[in-house]
Amino acid sequence: MQPYSTPFYFVILGLALIPIVIAQLLGKKLMWYQVLLTIAFLWLTFSGTVTIWALIGFGVFQTIIVKFYEWYRVKQNKNQSFVFYLIILLSILPLVIVKVHPLFNPGPDQVQFLDS
């Protein structure tokens, strides 16, 4: 399913959000439902493509970085600027790689664009 491609996507999204809206009006949170809904929409959007594996890998990578920094701050009782900046750099590294990669390895569409 391509997100935002047809009005049907918004109908499904609206229907899926009704329980969350009702729960919020009653002063409750449905965290388990929100997690399941997020997973379901990610699966609908990215299933059958390599992108889902990249998204899962990115989530695991970011979780490892955050947990390592949390361990470093709590257990080591240190707060060195170098480690903080290194963690920030590692955190944005996937974005930099995705944005810079086409410059060094252009696909067929980009080659034509660069030649003109």
PDB file of C-alpha atoms in Angstrom:
ATOM      1  CA  MET A   1       0.000   0.000   0.000  1.00  0.00           C
ATOM      2  CA  GLN A   2       1.340   3.375  -0.972  1.00  0.00           C
ATOM      3  CA  PRO A   3       0.720   5.905   1.821  1.00  0.00           C
ATOM      4  CA  TYR A   4      -1.190   9.045   0.834  1.00  0.00           C
ATOM      5  CA  SER A   5      -1.751   7.730  -2.706  1.00  0.00           C
ATOM      6  CA  THR A   6      -5.513   7.292  -2.481  1.00  0.00           C
ATOM      7  CA  PRO A   7      -8.299   8.504  -0.199  1.00  0.00           C
ATOM      8  CA  PHE A   8      -8.780   4.871   0.890  1.00  0.00           C
ATOM      9  CA  TYR A   9      -5.529   5.103   2.877  1.00  0.00           C
ATOM     10  CA  PHE A  10      -7.006   7.945   4.935  1.00  0.00           C
ATOM     11  CA  VAL A  11     -10.243   6.015   5.480  1.00  0.00           C
ATOM     12  CA  ILE A  12      -8.262   3.083   6.909  1.00  0.00           C
ATOM     13  CA  LEU A  13      -6.154   5.448   9.008  1.00  0.00           C
ATOM     14  CA  GLY A  14      -9.225   7.277  10.317  1.00  0.00           C
ATOM     15  CA  LEU A  15     -10.982   4.047  11.273  1.00  0.00           C
ATOM     16  CA  ALA A  16      -7.843   2.765  12.997  1.00  0.00           C
ATOM     17  CA  LEU A  17      -7.548   5.959  15.042  1.00  0.00           C
ATOM     18  CA  ILE A  18     -11.126   5.913  16.390  1.00  0.00           C
ATOM     19  CA  PRO A  19     -10.295   3.711  19.441  1.00  0.00           C
ATOM     20  CA  ILE A  20      -7.366   5.980  20.334  1.00  0.00           C
ATOM     21  CA  VAL A  21      -9.545   9.102  20.145  1.00  0.00           C
ATOM     22  CA  ILE A  22     -12.250   7.498  22.287  1.00  0.00           C
ATOM     23  CA  ALA A  23      -9.695   6.346  24.855  1.00  0.00           C
ATOM     24  CA  GLN A  24      -8.158   9.825  25.025  1.00  0.00           C
ATOM     25  CA  LEU A  25     -11.580  11.357  25.603  1.00  0.00           C
ATOM     26  CA  LEU A  26     -12.048   8.925  28.504  1.00  0.00           C
ATOM     27  CA  GLY A  27      -8.645   9.883  29.918  1.00  0.00           C
ATOM     28  CA  LYS A  28      -6.920   6.606  29.084  1.00  0.00           C
ATOM     29  CA  LYS A  29      -4.000   5.671  26.890  1.00  0.00           C
ATOM     30  CA  LEU A  30      -3.925   2.598  24.713  1.00  0.00           C
ATOM     31  CA  MET A  31      -0.173   2.218  24.386  1.00  0.00           C
ATOM     32  CA  TRP A  32      -0.377  -1.404  23.284  1.00  0.00           C
ATOM     33  CA  TYR A  33      -2.883  -0.449  20.575  1.00  0.00           C
ATOM     34  CA  GLN A  34      -0.702   2.434  19.406  1.00  0.00           C
ATOM     35  CA  VAL A  35       2.307   0.134  19.100  1.00  0.00           C
ATOM     36  CA  LEU A  36       0.324  -2.490  17.195  1.00  0.00           C
ATOM     37  CA  LEU A  37      -1.186   0.168  14.937  1.00  0.00           C
ATOM     38  CA  THR A  38       2.226   1.629  14.187  1.00  0.00           C
ATOM     39  CA  ILE A  39       3.638  -1.791  13.354  1.00  0.00           C
ATOM     40  CA  ALA A  40       0.629  -2.598  11.163  1.00  0.00           C
ATOM     41  CA  PHE A  41       0.890   0.635   9.166  1.00  0.00           C
ATOM     42  CA  LEU A  42       4.648   0.264   8.776  1.00  0.00           C
ATOM     43  CA  TRP A  43       4.079  -3.259   7.502  1.00  0.00           C
ATOM     44  CA  LEU A  44       1.348  -2.100   5.092  1.00  0.00           C
ATOM     45  CA  THR A  45       3.572   0.686   3.824  1.00  0.00           C
ATOM     46  CA  PHE A  46       6.886  -1.120   3.489  1.00  0.00           C
ATOM     47  CA  SER A  47       6.066  -4.834   3.154  1.00  0.00           C
ATOM     48  CA  GLY A  48       7.640  -6.579   0.229  1.00  0.00           C
ATOM     49  CA  THR A  49      10.490  -4.113  -0.079  1.00  0.00           C
ATOM     50  CA  VAL A  50      14.020  -3.860   1.213  1.00  0.00           C
ATOM     51  CA  THR A  51      13.005  -0.632   2.950  1.00  0.00           C
ATOM     52  CA  ILE A  52      11.337  -2.496   5.837  1.00  0.00           C
ATOM     53  CA  TRP A  53      14.644  -4.181   6.670  1.00  0.00           C
ATOM     54  CA  ALA A  54      16.475  -0.873   6.477  1.00  0.00           C
ATOM     55  CA  LEU A  55      13.888   0.642   8.835  1.00  0.00           C
ATOM     56  CA  ILE A  56      14.208  -2.248  11.287  1.00  0.00           C
ATOM     57  CA  GLY A  57      18.010  -2.050  11.119  1.00  0.00           C
ATOM     58  CA  PHE A  58      17.886   1.696  11.709  1.00  0.00           C
ATOM     59  CA  GLY A  59      15.639   1.208  14.748  1.00  0.00           C
ATOM     60  CA  VAL A  60      17.939  -1.440  16.213  1.00  0.00           C
ATOM     61  CA  PHE A  61      21.013   0.723  15.545  1.00  0.00           C
ATOM     62  CA  GLN A  62      19.460   3.769  17.230  1.00  0.00           C
ATOM     63  CA  THR A  63      18.273   1.691  20.191  1.00  0.00           C
ATOM     64  CA  ILE A  64      21.775   0.301  20.725  1.00  0.00           C
ATOM     65  CA  ILE A  65      23.278   3.802  20.606  1.00  0.00           C
ATOM     66  CA  VAL A  66      20.749   5.199  23.086  1.00  0.00           C
ATOM     67  CA  LYS A  67      21.087   2.262  25.476  1.00  0.00           C
ATOM     68  CA  PHE A  68      24.878   2.480  25.347  1.00  0.00           C
ATOM     69  CA  TYR A  69      24.813   6.199  26.152  1.00  0.00           C
ATOM     70  CA  GLU A  70      22.298   5.607  28.948  1.00  0.00           C
ATOM     71  CA  TRP A  71      24.574   2.916  30.397  1.00  0.00           C
ATOM     72  CA  TYR A  72      27.572   5.226  30.059  1.00  0.00           C
ATOM     73  CA  ARG A  73      25.839   8.108  31.859  1.00  0.00           C
ATOM     74  CA  VAL A  74      24.316   6.036  34.687  1.00  0.00           C
ATOM     75  CA  LYS A  75      26.845   3.303  35.360  1.00  0.00           C
ATOM     76  CA  GLN A  76      30.046   5.168  34.617  1.00  0.00           C
ATOM     77  CA  ASN A  77      28.747   8.360  36.232  1.00  0.00           C
ATOM     78  CA  LYS A  78      30.563  10.412  33.618  1.00  0.00           C
ATOM     79  CA  ASN A  79      29.511  13.078  31.174  1.00  0.00           C
ATOM     80  CA  GLN A  80      32.360  13.810  28.824  1.00  0.00           C
ATOM     81  CA  SER A  81      31.620  16.048  25.860  1.00  0.00           C
ATOM     82  CA  PHE A  82      33.627  13.805  23.520  1.00  0.00           C
ATOM     83  CA  VAL A  83      31.366  10.794  24.136  1.00  0.00           C
ATOM     84  CA  PHE A  84      28.232  12.917  23.768  1.00  0.00           C
ATOM     85  CA  TYR A  85      29.394  14.337  20.430  1.00  0.00           C
ATOM     86  CA  LEU A  86      30.447  10.884  19.243  1.00  0.00           C
ATOM     87  CA  ILE A  87      26.991   9.493  20.038  1.00  0.00           C
ATOM     88  CA  ILE A  88      25.331  12.388  18.183  1.00  0.00           C
ATOM     89  CA  LEU A  89      27.606  11.816  15.189  1.00  0.00           C
ATOM     90  CA  LEU A  90      26.842   8.083  15.162  1.00  0.00           C
ATOM     91  CA  SER A  91      23.153   8.858  15.465  1.00  0.00           C
ATOM     92  CA  ILE A  92      23.047  11.043  12.348  1.00  0.00           C
ATOM     93  CA  LEU A  93      25.517   8.902  10.379  1.00  0.00           C
ATOM     94  CA  PRO A  94      22.769   6.843   8.640  1.00  0.00           C
ATOM     95  CA  LEU A  95      21.126  10.061   7.404  1.00  0.00           C
ATOM     96  CA  VAL A  96      24.443  11.351   6.086  1.00  0.00           C
ATOM     97  CA  ILE A  97      25.142   8.047   4.316  1.00  0.00           C
ATOM     98  CA  VAL A  98      21.713   7.986   2.659  1.00  0.00           C
ATOM     99  CA  LYS A  99      22.030  11.599   1.505  1.00  0.00           C
ATOM    100  CA  VAL A 100      25.655  11.410   0.300  1.00  0.00           C
ATOM    101  CA  HIS A 101      25.574   7.921  -1.279  1.00  0.00           C
ATOM    102  CA  PRO A 102      23.958   9.040  -4.577  1.00  0.00           C
ATOM    103  CA  LEU A 103      26.801  11.512  -5.133  1.00  0.00           C
ATOM    104  CA  PHE A 104      29.375   8.730  -5.192  1.00  0.00           C
ATOM    105  CA  ASN A 105      27.244   5.969  -6.732  1.00  0.00           C
ATOM    106  CA  PRO A 106      24.604   7.574  -8.972  1.00  0.00           C
ATOM    107  CA  GLY A 107      21.847   5.425 -10.392  1.00  0.00           C
ATOM    108  CA  PRO A 108      20.759   5.531 -14.044  1.00  0.00           C
ATOM    109  CA  ASP A 109      18.301   8.394 -13.476  1.00  0.00           C
ATOM    110  CA  GLN A 110      20.855  10.548 -11.691  1.00  0.00           C
ATOM    111  CA  VAL A 111      23.562  10.007 -14.304  1.00  0.00           C
ATOM    112  CA  GLN A 112      21.358  11.487 -17.004  1.00  0.00           C
ATOM    113  CA  PHE A 113      20.502  14.414 -14.733  1.00  0.00           C
ATOM    114  CA  LEU A 114      24.161  15.051 -13.902  1.00  0.00           C
ATOM    115  CA  ASP A 115      25.213  14.923 -17.570  1.00  0.00           C
ATOM    116  CA  SER A 116      22.719  17.538 -18.745  1.00  0.00           C
TER     117      SER A 116
END
